[in-house]
CSV table of C-alpha atoms in Angstrom, one decimal:
chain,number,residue,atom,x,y,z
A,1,UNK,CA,0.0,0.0,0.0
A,2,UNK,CA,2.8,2.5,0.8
A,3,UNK,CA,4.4,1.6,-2.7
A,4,UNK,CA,1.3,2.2,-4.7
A,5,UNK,CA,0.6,5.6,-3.0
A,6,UNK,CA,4.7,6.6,-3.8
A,7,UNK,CA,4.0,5.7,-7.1
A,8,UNK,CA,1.4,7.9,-7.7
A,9,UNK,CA,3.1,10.5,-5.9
A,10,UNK,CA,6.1,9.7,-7.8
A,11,UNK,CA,4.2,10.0,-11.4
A,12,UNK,CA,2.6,13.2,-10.0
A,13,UNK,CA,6.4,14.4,-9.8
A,14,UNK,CA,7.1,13.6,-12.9
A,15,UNK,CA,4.4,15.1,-14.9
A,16,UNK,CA,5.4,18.7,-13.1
A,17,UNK,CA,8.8,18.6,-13.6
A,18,UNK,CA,10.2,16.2,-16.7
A,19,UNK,CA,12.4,14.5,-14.5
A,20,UNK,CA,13.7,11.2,-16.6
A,21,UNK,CA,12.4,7.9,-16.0
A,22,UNK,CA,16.0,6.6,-14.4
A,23,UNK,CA,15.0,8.4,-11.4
A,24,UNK,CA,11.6,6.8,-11.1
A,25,UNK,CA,12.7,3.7,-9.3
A,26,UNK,CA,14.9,5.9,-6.5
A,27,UNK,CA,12.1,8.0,-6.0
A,28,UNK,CA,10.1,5.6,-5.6
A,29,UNK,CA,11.7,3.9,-2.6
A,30,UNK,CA,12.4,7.3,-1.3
A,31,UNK,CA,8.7,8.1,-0.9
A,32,UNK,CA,7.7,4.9,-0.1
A,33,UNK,CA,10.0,4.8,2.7
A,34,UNK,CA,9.1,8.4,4.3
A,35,UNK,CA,5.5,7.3,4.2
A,36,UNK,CA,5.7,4.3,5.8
A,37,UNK,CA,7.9,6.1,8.1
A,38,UNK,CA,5.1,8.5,8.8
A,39,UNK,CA,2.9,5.8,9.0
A,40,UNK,CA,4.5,3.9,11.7
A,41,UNK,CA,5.0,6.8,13.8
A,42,UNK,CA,1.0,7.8,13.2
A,43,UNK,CA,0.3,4.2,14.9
A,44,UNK,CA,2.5,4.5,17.5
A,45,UNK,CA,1.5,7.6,18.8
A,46,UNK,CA,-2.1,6.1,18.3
A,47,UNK,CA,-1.1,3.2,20.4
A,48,UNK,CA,0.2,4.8,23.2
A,49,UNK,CA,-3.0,7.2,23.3
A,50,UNK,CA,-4.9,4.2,23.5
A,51,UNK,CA,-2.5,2.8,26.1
A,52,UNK,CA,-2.7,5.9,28.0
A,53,UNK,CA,-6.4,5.7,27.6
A,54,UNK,CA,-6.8,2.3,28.9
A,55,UNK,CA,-4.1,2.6,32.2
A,56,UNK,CA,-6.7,5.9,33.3
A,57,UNK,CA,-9.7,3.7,32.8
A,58,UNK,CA,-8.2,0.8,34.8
A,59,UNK,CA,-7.1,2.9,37.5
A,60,UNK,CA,-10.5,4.6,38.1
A,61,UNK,CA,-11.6,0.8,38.0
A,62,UNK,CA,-9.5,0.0,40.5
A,63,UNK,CA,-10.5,3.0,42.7
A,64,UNK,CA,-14.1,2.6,42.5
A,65,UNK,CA,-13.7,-1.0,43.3
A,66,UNK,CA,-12.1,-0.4,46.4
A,67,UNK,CA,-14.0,2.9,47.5
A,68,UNK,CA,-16.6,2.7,50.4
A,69,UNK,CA,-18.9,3.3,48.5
A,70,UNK,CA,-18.7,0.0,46.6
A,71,UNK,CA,-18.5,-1.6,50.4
A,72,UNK,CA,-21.8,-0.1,51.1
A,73,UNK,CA,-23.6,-1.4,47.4
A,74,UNK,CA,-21.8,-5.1,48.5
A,75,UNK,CA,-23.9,-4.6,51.6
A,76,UNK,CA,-27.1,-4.0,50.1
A,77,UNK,CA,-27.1,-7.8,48.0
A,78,UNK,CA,-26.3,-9.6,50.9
A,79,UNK,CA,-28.8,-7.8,53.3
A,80,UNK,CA,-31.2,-8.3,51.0
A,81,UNK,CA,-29.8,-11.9,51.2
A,82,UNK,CA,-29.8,-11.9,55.0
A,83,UNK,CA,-33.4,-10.7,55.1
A,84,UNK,CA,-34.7,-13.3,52.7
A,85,UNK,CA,-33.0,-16.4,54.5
A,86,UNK,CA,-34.5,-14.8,57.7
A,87,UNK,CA,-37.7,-15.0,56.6
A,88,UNK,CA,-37.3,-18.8,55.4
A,89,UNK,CA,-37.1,-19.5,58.8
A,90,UNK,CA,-39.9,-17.2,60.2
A,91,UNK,CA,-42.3,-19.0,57.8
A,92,UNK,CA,-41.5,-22.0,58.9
A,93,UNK,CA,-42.0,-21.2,62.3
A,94,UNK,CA,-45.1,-19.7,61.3
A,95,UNK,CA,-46.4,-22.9,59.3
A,96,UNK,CA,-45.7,-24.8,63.0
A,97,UNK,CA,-47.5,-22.3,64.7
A,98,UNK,CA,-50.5,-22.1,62.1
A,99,UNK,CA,-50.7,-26.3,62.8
A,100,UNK,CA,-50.6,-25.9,66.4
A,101,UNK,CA,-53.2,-23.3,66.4
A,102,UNK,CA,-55.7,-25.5,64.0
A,103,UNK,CA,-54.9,-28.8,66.5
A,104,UNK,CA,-56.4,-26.5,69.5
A,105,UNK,CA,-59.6,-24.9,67.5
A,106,UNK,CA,-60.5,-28.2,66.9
A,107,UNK,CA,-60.0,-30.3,70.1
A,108,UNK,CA,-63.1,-31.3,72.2
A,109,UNK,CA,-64.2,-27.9,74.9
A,110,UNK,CA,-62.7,-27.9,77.6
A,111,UNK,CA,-63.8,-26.2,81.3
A,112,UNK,CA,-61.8,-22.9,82.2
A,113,UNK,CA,-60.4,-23.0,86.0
A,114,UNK,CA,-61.9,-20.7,87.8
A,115,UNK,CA,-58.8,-19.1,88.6
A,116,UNK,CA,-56.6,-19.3,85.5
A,117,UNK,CA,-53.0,-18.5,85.4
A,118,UNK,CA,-51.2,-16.4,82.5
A,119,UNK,CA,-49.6,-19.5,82.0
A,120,UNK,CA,-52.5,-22.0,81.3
A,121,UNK,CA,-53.6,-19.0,79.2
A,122,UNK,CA,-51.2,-19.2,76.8
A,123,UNK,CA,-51.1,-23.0,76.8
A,124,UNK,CA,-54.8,-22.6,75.6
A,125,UNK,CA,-54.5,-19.6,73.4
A,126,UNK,CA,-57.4,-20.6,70.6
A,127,UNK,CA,-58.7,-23.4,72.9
A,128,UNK,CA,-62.5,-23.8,72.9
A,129,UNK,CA,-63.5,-23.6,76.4
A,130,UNK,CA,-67.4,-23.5,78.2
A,131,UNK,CA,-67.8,-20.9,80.7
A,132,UNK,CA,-71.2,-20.1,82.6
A,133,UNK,CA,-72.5,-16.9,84.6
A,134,UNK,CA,-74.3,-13.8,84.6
A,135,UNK,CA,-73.1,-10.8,82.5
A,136,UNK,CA,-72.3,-7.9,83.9
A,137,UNK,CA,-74.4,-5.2,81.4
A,138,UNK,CA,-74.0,-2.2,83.6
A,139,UNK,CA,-70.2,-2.6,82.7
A,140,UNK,CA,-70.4,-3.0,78.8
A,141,UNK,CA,-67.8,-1.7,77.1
A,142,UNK,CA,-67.8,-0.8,73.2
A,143,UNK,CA,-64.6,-0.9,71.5
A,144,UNK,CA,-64.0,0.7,67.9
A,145,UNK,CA,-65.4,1.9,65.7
A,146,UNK,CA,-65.2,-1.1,64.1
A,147,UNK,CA,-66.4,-2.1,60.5
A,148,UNK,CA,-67.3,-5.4,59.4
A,149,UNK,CA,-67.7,-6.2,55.5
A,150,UNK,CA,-67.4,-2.1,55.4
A,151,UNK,CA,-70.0,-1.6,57.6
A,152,UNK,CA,-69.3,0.9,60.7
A,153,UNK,CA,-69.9,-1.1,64.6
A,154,UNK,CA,-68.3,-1.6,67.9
A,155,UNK,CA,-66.9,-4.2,69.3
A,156,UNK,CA,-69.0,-5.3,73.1
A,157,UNK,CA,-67.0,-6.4,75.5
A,158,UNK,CA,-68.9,-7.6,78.7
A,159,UNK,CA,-67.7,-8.9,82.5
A,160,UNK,CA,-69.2,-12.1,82.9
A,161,UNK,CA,-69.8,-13.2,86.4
A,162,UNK,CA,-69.0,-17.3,87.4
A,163,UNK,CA,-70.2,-19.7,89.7
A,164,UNK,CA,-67.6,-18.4,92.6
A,165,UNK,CA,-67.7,-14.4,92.0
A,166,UNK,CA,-64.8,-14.3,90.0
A,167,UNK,CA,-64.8,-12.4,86.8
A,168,UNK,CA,-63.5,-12.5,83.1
A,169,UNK,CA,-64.2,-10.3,80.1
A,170,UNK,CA,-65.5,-12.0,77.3
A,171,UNK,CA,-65.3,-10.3,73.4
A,172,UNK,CA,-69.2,-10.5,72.9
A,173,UNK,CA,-68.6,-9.6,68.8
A,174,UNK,CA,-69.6,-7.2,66.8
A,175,UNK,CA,-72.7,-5.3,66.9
A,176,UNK,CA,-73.6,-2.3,64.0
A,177,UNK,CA,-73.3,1.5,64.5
A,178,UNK,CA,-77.0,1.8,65.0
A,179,UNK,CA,-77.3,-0.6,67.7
A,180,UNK,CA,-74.5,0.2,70.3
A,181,UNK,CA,-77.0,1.5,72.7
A,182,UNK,CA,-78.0,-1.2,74.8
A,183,UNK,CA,-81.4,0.1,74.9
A,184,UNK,CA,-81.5,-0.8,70.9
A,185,UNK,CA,-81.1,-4.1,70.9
A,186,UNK,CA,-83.0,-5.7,74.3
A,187,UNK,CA,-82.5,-8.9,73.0
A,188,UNK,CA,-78.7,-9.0,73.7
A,189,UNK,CA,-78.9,-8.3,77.3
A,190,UNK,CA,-79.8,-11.4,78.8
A,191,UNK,CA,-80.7,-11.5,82.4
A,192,UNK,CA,-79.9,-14.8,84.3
A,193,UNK,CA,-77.3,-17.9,83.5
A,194,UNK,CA,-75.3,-18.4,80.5
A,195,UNK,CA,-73.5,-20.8,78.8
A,196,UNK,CA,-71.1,-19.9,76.2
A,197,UNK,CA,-68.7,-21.7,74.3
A,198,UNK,CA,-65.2,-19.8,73.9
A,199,UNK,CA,-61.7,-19.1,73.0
A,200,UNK,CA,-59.2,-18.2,74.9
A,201,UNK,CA,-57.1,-15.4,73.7
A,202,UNK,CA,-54.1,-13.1,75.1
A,203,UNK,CA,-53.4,-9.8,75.0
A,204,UNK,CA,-52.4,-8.0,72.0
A,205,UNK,CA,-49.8,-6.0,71.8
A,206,UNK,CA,-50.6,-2.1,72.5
A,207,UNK,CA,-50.0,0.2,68.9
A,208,UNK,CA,-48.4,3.5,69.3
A,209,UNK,CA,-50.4,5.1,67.0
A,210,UNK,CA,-54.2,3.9,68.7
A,211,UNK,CA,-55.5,6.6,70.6
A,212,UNK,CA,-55.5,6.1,74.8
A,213,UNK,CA,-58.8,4.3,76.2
A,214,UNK,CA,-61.1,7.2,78.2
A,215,UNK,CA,-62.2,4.7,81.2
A,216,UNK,CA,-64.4,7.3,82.8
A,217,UNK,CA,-66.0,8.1,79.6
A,218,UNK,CA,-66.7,4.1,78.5
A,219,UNK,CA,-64.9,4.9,75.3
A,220,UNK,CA,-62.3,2.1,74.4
A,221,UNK,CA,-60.3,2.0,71.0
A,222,UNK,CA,-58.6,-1.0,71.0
A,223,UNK,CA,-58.7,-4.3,73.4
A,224,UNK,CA,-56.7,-2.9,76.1
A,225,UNK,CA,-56.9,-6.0,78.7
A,226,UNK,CA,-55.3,-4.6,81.7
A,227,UNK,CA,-57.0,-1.0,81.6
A,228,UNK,CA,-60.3,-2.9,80.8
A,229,UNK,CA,-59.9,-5.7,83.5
A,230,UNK,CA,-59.3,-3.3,86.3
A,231,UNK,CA,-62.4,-1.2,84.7
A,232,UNK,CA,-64.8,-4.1,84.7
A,233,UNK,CA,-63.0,-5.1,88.4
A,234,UNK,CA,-61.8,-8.7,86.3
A,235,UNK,CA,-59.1,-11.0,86.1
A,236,UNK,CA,-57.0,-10.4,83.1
A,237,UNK,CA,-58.4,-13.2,81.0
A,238,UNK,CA,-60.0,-12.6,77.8
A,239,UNK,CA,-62.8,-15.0,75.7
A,240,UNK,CA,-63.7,-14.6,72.6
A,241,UNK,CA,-67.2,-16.0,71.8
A,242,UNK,CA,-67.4,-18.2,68.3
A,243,UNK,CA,-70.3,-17.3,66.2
A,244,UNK,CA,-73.0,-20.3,65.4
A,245,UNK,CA,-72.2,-22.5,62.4
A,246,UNK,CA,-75.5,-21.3,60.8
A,247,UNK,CA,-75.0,-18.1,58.6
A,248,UNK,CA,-79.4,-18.2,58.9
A,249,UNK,CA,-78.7,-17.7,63.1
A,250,UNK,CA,-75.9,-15.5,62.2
A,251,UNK,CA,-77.9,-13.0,60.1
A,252,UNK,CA,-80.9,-13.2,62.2
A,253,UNK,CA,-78.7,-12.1,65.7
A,254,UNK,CA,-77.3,-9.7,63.6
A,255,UNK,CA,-80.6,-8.3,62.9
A,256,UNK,CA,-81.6,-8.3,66.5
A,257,UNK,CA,-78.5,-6.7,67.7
A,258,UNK,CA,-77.0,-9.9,69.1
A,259,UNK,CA,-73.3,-10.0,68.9
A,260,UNK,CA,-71.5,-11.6,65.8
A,261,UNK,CA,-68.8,-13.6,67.4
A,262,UNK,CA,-65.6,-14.9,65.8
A,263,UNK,CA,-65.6,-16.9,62.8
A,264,UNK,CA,-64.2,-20.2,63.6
A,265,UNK,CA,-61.0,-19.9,61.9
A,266,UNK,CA,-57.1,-19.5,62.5
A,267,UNK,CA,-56.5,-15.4,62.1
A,268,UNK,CA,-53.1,-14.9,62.2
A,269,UNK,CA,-51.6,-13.5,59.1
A,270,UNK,CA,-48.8,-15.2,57.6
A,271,UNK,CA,-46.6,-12.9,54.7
A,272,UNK,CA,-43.4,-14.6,55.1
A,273,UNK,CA,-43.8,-16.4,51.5
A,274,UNK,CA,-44.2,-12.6,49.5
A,275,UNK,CA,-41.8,-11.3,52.1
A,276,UNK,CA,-38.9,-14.2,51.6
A,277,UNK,CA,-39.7,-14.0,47.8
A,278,UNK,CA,-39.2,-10.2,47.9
A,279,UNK,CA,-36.0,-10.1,49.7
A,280,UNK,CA,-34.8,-12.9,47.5
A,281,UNK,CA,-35.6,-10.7,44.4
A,282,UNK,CA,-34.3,-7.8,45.6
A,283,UNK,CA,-30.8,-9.6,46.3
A,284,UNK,CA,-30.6,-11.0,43.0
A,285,UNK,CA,-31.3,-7.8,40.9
A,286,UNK,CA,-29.0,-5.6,43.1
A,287,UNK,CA,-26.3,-8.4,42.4
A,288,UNK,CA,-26.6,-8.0,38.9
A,289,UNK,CA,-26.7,-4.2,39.3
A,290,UNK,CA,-23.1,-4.3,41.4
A,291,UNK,CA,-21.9,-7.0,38.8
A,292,UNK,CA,-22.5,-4.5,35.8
A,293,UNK,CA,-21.4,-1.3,38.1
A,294,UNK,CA,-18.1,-2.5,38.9
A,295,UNK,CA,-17.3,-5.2,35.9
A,296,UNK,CA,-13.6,-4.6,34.5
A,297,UNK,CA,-13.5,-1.9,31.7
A,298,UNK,CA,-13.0,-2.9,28.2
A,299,UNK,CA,-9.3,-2.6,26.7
A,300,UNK,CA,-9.4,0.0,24.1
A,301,UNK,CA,-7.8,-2.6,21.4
A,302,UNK,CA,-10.4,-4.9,22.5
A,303,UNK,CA,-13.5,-2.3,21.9
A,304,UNK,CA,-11.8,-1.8,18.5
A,305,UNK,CA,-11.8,-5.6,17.2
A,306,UNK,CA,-15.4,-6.2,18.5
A,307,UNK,CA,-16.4,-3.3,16.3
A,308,UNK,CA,-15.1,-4.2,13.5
A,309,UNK,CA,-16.3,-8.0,14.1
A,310,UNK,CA,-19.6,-6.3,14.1
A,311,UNK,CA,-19.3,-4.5,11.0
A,312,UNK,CA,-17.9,-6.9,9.5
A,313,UNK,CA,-21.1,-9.5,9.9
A,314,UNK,CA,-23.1,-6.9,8.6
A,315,UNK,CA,-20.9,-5.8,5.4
């Protein structure tokens, strides 16, 4: 290529100025020489930019790679990572509870003592148990508002008296707006003996954010057990009554202002599947993202040849 372009050159040179074909062949090489000279020192200095160009890149590589800030995106991967084995085993702690829950619900009734410790009470947290007494109407509380299929209520929460004196609350159910004067609904006031069937529940825990009860006022906004049990002068033990199988008797106390118990089902909430699948997803795309972020730059030389691969598979 360098000969072909010092022959042109060369005729070029003739044409001008005469000069006689002997001195075509020393020409020649002269030119050729001087531009392949130039040549060469064209791709060195090209070579050495791209050298230059490539030992910056790497060493801004090398400093992001070891900059905290690449320590603190590591951190978010296996977090994320942490988080999701984490929840692996809160769901299967959860699955145990959720089957140790369902065995209670469905073993035979039992009698509460009379005098129940904290401790059988959590040994029998969503036992069935049959109680019998008098309730205590003239202490009633109403808890909420609460809605039910997005309907507005209250929750009634009522002393019952046993056999002995001694006292529990029991979580009547849930009565509409409309009907949480007692006077409303008569027919959920009984006066005498009852007999009800039951679970036993703790406490739940107090939220922040809910509003402090207003004993003096009766007005309760969440199931506070120990403000409530020294208001309805009770133990600290809490029933919850189980609404009857037939959604006919359902509807119809409902109508008459009788409670609507509990369903009888398990109601703790279990997330930890979408929760473990979330972490799990979130560790595997911020992996990627810290893969592509700090992957080794490409070599100049390198970028070149899979360009012209490229073009040359579309040429």
């Amino acid at each position: 290529m360098c000969g072909a372009r010092a022959a042109a050159n060369l005729g070029l040179f003739r044409t001008v100025f005469r000069q006689p074909p002997q001195l075509h062949s020393a020409a020649t090489n002269l030119l050729s020489k001087q531009h392949c000279q130039v040549r060469t020192r064209t791709l060195r200095s090209y070579s050495q930019r791209l050298d230059a160009e490539d030992s910056v890149s790497h060493a801004e590589w090398k400093s992001r790679l070891f900059s905290w800030k690449t320590i603190l995106m590591c951190s978010v991967p296996l977090i994320a990572f942490g988080l999701g084995t984490w929840q692996v085993q809160r769901l299967k702690w959860k699955l145990a509870l959720l089957d140790e829950v369902n065995d209670r619900m469905h073993r035979r009734p039992i009698a509460l003592p009379l005098r129940a410790t904290s401790d059988e009470i959590e040994q029998n947290e969503y036992r069935r148990v049959i109680v019998h007494g008098d309730f205590d109407h003239s202490k009633e509380m109403l808890v909420g508002p609460r809605s039910l299929e997005g309907e507005p209520g209250y929750i009634v929460v009522t002393p019952l008296v046993r056999e002995d004196g001694s006292r529990i609350l029991i979580n009547r159910g849930w009565v509409r707006r409309d009907l949480a004067d007692p006077k409303a609904r008569p027919q959920s006031q009984p006066a005498g003996p009852v007999t009800i069937v039951a679970f036993v529940r703790r406490a739940t825990a107090k939220n922040s954010f809910t509003p402090k009860p207003s004993p003096e006022k009766n007005q309760w906004f969440s199931i506070d057990l120990d403000v409530m049990s020294r208001h309805g002068d009770t133990q600290p033990v809490l029933l919850e009554v189980i609404q009857p199988d037939s959604v006919a008797t359902t509807i119809q106390n409902a109508g008459s202002g009788i409670p609507i118990g509990v369903p009888f089902q398990v109601d703790i909430r279990n997330n930890h599947l979408q929760y473990l699948i979330t972490w799990y997803t979130l560790a595997v795309i911020t992996s990627g993202m810290l893969f592509y972020a700090l992957r080794k730059p490409e070599s100049a030389m390198a970028k070149i040849q899979r360009l012209r691969s490229k073009a040359g598979r579309f040429s």
